[in-house]
Tab-separated table of C-alpha atoms in Angstrom:
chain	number	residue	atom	x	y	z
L	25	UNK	CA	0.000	0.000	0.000
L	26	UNK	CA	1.213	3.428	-1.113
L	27	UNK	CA	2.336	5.781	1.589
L	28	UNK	CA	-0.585	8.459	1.738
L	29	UNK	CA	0.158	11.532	3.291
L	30	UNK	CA	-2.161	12.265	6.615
L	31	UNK	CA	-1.019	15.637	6.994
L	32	UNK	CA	-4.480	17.468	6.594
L	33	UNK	CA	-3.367	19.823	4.584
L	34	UNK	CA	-5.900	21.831	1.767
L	35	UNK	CA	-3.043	22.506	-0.731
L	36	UNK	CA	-0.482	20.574	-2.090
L	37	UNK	CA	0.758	19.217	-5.920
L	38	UNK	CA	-1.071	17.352	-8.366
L	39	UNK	CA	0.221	15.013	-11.365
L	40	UNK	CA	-1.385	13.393	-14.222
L	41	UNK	CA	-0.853	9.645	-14.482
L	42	UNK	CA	-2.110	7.375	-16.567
L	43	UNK	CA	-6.186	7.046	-16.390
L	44	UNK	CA	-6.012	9.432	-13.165
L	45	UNK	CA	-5.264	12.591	-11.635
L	46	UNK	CA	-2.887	12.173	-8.502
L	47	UNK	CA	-3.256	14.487	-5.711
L	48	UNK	CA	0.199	15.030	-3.691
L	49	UNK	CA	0.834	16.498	0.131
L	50	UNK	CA	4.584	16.850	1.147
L	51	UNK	CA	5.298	14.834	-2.138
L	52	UNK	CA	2.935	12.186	-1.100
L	53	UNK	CA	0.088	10.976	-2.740
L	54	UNK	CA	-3.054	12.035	-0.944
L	55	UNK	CA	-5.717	10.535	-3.059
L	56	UNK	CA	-6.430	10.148	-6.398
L	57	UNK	CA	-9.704	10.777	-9.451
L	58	UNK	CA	-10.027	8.336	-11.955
L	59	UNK	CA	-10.926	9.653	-15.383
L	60	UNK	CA	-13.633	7.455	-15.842
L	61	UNK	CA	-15.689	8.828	-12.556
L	62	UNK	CA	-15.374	12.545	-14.300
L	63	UNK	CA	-18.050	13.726	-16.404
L	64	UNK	CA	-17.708	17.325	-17.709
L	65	UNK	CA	-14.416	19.106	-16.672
L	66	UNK	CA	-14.513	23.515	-16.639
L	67	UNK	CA	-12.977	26.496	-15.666
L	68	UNK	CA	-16.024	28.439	-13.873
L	69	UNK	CA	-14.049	30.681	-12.303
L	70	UNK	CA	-10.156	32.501	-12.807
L	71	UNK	CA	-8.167	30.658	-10.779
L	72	UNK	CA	-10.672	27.595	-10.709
L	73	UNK	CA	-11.134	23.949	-12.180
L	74	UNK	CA	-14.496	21.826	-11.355
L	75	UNK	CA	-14.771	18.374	-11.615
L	76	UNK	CA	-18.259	16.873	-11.671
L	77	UNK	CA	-18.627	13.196	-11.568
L	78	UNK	CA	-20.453	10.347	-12.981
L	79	UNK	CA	-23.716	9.649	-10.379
L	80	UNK	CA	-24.513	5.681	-10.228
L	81	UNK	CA	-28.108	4.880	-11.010
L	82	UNK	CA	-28.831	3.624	-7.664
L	83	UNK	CA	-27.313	4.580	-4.879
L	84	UNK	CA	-28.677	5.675	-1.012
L	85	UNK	CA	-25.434	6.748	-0.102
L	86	UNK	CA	-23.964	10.089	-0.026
L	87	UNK	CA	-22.077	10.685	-3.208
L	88	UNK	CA	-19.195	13.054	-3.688
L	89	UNK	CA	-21.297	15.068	-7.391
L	90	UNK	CA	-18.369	17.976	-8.057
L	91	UNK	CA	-14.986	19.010	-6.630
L	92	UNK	CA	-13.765	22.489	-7.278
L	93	UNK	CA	-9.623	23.026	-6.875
L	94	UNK	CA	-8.037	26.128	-6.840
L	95	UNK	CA	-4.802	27.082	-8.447
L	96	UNK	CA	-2.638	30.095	-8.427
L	97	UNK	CA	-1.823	30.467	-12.153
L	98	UNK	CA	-5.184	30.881	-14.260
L	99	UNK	CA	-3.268	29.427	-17.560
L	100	UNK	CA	-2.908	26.251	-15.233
L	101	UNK	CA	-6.443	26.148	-14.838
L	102	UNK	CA	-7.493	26.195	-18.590
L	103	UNK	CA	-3.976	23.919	-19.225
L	104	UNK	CA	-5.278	21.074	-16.631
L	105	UNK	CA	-8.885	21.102	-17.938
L	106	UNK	CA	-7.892	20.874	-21.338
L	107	UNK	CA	-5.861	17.880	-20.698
L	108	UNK	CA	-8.128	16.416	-18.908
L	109	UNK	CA	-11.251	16.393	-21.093
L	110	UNK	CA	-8.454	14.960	-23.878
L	111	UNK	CA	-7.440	12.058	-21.502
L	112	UNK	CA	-10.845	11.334	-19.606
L	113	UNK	CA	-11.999	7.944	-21.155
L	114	UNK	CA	-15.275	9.638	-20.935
L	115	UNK	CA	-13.946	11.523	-23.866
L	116	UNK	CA	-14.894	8.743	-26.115
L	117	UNK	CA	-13.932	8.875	-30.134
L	118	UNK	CA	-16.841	9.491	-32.140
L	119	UNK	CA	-15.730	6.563	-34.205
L	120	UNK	CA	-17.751	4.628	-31.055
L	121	UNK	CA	-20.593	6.850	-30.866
L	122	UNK	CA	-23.456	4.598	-32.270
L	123	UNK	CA	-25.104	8.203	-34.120
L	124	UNK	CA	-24.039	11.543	-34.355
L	125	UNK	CA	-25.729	14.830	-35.683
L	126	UNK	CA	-23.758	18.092	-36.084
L	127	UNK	CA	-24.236	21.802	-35.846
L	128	UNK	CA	-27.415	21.469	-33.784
L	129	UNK	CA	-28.429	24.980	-33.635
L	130	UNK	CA	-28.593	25.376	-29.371
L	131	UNK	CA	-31.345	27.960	-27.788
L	132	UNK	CA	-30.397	26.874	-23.884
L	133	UNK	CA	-27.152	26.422	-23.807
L	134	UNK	CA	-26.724	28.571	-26.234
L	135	UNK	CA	-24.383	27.372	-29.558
L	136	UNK	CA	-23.824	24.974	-31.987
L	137	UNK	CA	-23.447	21.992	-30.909
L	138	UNK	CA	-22.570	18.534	-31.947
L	139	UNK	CA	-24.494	15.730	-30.635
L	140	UNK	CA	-23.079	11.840	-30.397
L	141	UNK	CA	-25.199	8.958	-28.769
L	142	UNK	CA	-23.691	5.931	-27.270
L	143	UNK	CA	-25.579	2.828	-25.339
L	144	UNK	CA	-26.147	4.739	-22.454
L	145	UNK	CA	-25.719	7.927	-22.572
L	146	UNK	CA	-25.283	11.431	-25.259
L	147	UNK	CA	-22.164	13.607	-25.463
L	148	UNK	CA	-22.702	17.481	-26.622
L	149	UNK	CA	-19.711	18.975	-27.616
L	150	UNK	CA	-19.346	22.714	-28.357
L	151	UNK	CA	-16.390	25.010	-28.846
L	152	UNK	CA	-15.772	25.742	-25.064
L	153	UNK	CA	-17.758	23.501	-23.622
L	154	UNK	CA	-18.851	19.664	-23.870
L	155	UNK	CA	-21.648	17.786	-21.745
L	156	UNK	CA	-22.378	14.186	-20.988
L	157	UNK	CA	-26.224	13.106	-20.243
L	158	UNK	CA	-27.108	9.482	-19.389
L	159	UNK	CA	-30.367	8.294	-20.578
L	160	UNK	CA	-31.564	7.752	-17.747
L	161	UNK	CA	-31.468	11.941	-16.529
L	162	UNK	CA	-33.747	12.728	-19.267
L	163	UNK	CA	-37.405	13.049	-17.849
L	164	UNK	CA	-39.411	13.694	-20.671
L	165	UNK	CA	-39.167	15.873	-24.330
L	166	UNK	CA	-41.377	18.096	-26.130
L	167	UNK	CA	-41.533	19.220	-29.590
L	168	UNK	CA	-43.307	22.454	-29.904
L	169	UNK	CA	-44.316	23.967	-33.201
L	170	UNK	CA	-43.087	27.933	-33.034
L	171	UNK	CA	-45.752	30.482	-34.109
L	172	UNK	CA	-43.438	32.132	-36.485
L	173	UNK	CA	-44.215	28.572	-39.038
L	174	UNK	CA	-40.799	28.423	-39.318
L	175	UNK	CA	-39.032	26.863	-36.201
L	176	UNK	CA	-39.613	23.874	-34.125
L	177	UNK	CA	-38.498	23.638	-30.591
L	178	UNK	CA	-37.402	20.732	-29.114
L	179	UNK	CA	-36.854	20.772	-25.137
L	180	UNK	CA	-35.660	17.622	-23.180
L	181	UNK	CA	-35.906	18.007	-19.698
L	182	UNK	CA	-33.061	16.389	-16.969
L	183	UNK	CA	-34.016	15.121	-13.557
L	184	UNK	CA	-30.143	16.650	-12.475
L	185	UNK	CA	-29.762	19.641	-14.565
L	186	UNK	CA	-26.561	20.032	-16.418
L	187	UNK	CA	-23.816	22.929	-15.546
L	188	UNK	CA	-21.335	25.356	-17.437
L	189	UNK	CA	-19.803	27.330	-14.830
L	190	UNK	CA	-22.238	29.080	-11.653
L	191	UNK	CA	-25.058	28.344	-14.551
L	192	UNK	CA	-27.057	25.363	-14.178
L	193	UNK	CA	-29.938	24.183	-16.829
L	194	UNK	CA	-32.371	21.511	-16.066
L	195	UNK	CA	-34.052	22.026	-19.665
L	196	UNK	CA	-31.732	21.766	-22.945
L	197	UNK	CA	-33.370	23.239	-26.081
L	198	UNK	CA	-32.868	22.856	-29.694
L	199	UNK	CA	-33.939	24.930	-32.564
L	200	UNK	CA	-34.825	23.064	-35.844
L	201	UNK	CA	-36.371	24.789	-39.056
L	202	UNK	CA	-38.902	23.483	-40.261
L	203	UNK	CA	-37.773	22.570	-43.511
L	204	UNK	CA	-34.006	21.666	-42.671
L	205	UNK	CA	-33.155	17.710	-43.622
L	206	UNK	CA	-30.920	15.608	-42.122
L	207	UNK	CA	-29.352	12.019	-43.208
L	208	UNK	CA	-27.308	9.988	-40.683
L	209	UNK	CA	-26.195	6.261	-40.764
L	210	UNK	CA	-26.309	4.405	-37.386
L	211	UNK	CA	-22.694	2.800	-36.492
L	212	UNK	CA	-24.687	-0.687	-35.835
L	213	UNK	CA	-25.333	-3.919	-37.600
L	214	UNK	CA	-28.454	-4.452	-39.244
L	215	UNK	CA	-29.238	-7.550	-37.443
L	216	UNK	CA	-28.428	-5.327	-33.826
L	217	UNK	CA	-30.448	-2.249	-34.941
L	218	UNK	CA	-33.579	-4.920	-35.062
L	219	UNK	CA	-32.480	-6.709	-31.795
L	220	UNK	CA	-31.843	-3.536	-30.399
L	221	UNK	CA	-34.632	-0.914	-31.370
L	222	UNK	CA	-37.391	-3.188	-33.364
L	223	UNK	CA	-38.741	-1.282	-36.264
L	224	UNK	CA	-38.069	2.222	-34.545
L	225	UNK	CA	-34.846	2.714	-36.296
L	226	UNK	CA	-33.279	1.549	-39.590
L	227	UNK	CA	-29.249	1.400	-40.531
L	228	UNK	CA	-30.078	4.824	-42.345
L	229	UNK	CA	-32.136	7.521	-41.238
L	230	UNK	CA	-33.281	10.369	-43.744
L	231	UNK	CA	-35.722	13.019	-43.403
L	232	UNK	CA	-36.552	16.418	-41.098
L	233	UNK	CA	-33.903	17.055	-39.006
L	234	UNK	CA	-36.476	17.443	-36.177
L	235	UNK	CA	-37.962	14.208	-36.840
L	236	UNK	CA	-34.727	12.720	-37.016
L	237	UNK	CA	-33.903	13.715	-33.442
L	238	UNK	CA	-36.795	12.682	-31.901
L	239	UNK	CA	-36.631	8.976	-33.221
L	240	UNK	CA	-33.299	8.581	-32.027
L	241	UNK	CA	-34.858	10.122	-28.377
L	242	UNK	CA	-37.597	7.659	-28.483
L	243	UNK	CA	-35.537	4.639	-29.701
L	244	UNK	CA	-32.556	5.008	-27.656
L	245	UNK	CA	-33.295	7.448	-24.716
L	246	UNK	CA	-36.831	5.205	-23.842
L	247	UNK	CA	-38.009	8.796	-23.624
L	248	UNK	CA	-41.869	10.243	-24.419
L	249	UNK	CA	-42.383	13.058	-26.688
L	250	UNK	CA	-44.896	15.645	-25.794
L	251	UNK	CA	-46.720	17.500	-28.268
L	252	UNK	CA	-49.405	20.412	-28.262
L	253	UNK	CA	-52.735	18.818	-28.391
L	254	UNK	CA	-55.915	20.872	-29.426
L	255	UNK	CA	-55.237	23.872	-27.994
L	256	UNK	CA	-55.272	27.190	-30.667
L	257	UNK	CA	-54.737	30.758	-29.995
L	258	UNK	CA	-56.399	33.771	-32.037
L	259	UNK	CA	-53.582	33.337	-34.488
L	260	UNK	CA	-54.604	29.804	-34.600
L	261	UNK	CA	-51.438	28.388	-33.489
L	262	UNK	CA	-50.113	25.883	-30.162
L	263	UNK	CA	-48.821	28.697	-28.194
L	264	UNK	CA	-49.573	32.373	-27.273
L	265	UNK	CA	-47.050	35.443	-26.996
L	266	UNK	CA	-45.981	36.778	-23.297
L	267	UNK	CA	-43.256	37.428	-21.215
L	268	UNK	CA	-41.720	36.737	-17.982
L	269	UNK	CA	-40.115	39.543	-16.461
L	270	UNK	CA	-37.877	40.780	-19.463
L	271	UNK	CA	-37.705	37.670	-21.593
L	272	UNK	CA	-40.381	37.096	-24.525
L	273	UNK	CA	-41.225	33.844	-25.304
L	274	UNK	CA	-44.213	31.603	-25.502
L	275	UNK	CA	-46.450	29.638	-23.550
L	276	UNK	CA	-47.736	26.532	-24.685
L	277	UNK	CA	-50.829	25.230	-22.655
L	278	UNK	CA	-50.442	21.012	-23.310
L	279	UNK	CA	-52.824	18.529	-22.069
L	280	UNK	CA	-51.578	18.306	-18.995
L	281	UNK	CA	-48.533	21.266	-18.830
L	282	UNK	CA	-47.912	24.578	-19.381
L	283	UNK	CA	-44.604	25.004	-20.850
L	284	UNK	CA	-42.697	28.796	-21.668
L	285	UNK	CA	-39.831	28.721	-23.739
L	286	UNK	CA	-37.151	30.000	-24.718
L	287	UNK	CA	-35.798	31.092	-21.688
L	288	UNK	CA	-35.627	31.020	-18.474
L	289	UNK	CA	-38.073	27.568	-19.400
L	290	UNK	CA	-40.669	27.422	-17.531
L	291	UNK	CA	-42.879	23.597	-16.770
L	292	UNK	CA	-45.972	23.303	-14.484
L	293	UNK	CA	-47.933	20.596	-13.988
L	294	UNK	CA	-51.438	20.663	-14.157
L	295	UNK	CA	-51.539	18.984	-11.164
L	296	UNK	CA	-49.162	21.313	-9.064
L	297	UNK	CA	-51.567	24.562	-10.120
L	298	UNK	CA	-53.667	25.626	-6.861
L	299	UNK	CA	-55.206	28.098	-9.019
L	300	UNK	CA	-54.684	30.801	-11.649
L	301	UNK	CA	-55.341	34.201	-11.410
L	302	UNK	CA	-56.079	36.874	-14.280
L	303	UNK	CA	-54.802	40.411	-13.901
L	304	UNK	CA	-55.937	43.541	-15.605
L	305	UNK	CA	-58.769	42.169	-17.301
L	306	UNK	CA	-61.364	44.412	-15.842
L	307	UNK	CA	-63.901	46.829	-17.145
L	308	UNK	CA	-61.413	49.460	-16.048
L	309	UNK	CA	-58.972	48.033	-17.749
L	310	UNK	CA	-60.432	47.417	-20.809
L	311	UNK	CA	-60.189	50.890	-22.346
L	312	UNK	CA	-56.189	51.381	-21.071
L	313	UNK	CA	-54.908	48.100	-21.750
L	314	UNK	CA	-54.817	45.867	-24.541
L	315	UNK	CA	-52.771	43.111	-22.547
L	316	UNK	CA	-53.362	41.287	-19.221
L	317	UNK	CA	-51.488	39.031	-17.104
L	318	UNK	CA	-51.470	35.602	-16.110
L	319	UNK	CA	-50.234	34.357	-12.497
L	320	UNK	CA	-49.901	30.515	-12.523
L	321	UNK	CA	-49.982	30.224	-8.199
L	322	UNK	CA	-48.827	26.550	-7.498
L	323	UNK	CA	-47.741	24.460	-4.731
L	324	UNK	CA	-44.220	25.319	-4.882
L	325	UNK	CA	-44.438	29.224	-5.599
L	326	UNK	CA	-45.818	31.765	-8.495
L	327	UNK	CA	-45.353	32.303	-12.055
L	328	UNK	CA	-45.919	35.379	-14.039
L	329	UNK	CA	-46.448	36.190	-17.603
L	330	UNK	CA	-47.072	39.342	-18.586
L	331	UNK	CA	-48.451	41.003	-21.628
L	332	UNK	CA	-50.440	38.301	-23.399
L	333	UNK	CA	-52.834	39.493	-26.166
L	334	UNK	CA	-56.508	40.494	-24.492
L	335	UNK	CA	-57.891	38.376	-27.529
L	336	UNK	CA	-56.564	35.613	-25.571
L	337	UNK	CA	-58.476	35.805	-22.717
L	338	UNK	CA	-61.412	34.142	-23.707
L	339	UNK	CA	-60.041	31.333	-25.412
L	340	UNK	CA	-57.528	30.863	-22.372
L	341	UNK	CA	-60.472	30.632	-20.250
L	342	UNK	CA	-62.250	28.374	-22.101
L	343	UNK	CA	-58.914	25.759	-22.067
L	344	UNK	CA	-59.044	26.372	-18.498
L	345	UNK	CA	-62.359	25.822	-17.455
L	346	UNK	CA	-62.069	22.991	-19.567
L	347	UNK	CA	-59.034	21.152	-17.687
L	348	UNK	CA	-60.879	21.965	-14.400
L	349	UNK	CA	-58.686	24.256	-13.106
L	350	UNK	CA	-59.240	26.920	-10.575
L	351	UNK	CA	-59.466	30.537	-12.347
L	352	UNK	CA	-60.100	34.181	-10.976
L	353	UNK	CA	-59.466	37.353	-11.972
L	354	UNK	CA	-57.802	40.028	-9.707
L	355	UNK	CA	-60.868	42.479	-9.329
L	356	UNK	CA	-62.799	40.053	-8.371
L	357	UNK	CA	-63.658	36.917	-6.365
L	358	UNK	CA	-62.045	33.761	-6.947
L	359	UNK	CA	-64.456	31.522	-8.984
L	360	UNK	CA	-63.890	28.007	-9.653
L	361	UNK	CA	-64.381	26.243	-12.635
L	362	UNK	CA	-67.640	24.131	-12.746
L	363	UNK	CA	-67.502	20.522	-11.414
L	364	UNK	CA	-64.595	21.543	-9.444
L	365	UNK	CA	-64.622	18.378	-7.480
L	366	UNK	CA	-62.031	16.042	-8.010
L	367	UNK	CA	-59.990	18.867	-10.160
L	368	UNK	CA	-57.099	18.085	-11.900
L	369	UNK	CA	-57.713	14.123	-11.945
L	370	UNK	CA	-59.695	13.899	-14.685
L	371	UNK	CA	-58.634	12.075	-17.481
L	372	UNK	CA	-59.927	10.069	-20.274
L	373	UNK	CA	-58.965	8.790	-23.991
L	374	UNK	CA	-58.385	12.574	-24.999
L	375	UNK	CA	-56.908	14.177	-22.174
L	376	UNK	CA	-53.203	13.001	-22.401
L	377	UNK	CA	-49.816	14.350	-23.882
L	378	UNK	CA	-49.525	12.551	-27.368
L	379	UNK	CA	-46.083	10.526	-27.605
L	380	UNK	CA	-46.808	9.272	-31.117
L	381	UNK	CA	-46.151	11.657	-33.306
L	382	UNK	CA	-45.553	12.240	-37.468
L	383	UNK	CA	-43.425	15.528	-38.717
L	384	UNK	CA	-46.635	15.848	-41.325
L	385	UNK	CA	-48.783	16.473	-38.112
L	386	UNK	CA	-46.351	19.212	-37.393
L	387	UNK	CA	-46.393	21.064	-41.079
């Protein structure tokens, strides 16, 4: 057994060796990171390097999740990082990923990105900064039509949110036009595609980029995809135009969601919403406003988004008194929506997010 320094001391000397970084106190080795435990390796700070590390799929113990060092010399910092993301077997070639797309045009984080899959997890790789997902932190993606008819959002949400310095984003988003094609050729054998992925995925894959991406989600993340359902605003489109605090966007009332994109992005649950509260939608208002505001109150705090059209009102309420949810308007006294028992529960053959869709349905 290797002589480990007990000293206690926070500072010392490190060294890379082969498949690890070696930690040294009073030139003796103090205790070591393999290169196969590090996901994603950054500079979030000057004089800073964080390590965050691979999370095993079950575990009740406490787990060590990121390490930040600090050294002296800030060129060390970007040297060390550097080498490691080159070294970390992590780091794989993309001569082993199984697919890859490129130049995915990034909304949150924002960039191009490249994008390779592997058995268990997806690698985005950027100019300055790279990510690793396993499968098994996405939740759930949606692929939401933009008003504008010529962009298509897709958002996949992470149970543990991924990081690029102080920043952290639980929701990544990709912005596909609507017209762009894509053609990619899965690194597989014909006879493992089938065994594999059934009749979800052929050796060669050819048509809207969009649609591209979100077989390869459904095939080899085991993920759902949500789409708008019937919901239409005065422009006749999925989503209508607001904004929370100074960032535009849209909100896109699902079956069972509200989701705001771009960012910050924004998902409730119907179920979490304890009620929802119109405000200046008054009389008085009427003649000085042509917007009002909607507060979503839930269980775990408030959302507001401000200056959607007053033509939406009424179809808003509609889609709200529909779902069963609780609605009032600030001058007045909360109302609830009729057969208020029971709300948010209901469901039947209609009222669920629709994970089977075609990129005709999106046109």
């Amino acid at each position: 057994m290797a002589n480990l320094s007990a000293k206690g001391w926070s500072w010392g000397e490190y060294q890379i060796n082969e498949g690890e970084l070696q930690f040294l106190v009073d030139k003796k080795p103090c205790f070591n990171l393999n290169f196969k435990d590090i996901i994603t390796c950054s500079v979030p700070g000057k004089n800073e390097v964080a390590f965050e590390f691979q999370q095993k799929d079950t575990n009740d113990d406490d787990t060590l999740c990121e390490m930040r060092i600090f050294i002296p010399e800030t060129d060390s910092c970007e040297g060390l990082a550097k080498e490691l993301s080159e070294r970390s077997e992590n780091k794989a070639s993309t001569v082993d990923a199984l697919v890859s797309l490129y130049d995915l045009p990034m909304i949150v984080p924002r960039g191009k990105y490249s994008l390779d899959m592997f058995q268990s997890f997806m690698r985005l790789h950027g100019k300055t900064h790279n990510y690793k997902i396993i499968y098994k932190n996405v939740t759930r993606a949606f692929l939401l039509p933009k008003p504008d008819g010529i962009h298509i959002a897709m958002v996949i949400a992470l149970d543990s949110p991924i990081r690029q310095g102080n920043t952290v984003y639980p929701f990544i988003v990709v912005q596909f036009s609507k017209d762009s094609h894509e053609s990619t050729t899965l690194n597989m054998p014909i006879e493992e595609i089938k065994r594999s992925f059934g009749e979800e995925l052929t050796q060669t894959l050819e048509g809207k980029s969009f649609d591209i991406m979100s077989k390869l989600l459904k095939a080899m993340v085991k993920t759902m995809i949500i789409v708008p359902g019937n919901f239409k605003s005065k422009n006749d489109t999925s989503a209508i135009k607001c904004s929370v605090k100074a960032s535009e966007g849209y909100l896109y009332p699902l079956q069972k969601s509200f989701i705001f994109i771009n960012k910050p992005v924004i998902y409730i649950k119907f179920e979490d919403i304890r009620y929802i509260e119109f405000a200046r939608i008054g009389e008085e208002s009427v003649a000085t406003n042509r917007s009002f505001d909607i507060n979503i109150c839930t269980k775990n705090g408030n959302f507001q988004f401000t200056g959607v059209d007053r033509e939406e009102y009424q179809i808003m309420l509609e889609f709200l008194h529909k779902k069963k949810i609780q609605v009032r308007n600030v001058e007045e006294e909360p109302k609830e929506a009729e057969s208020s028992d029971d709300n948010l529960n209901i469901e039947d053959e209609n009222d669920s997010d629709d994970e089977s869709f075609n990129a005709s349905d999106l046109d």
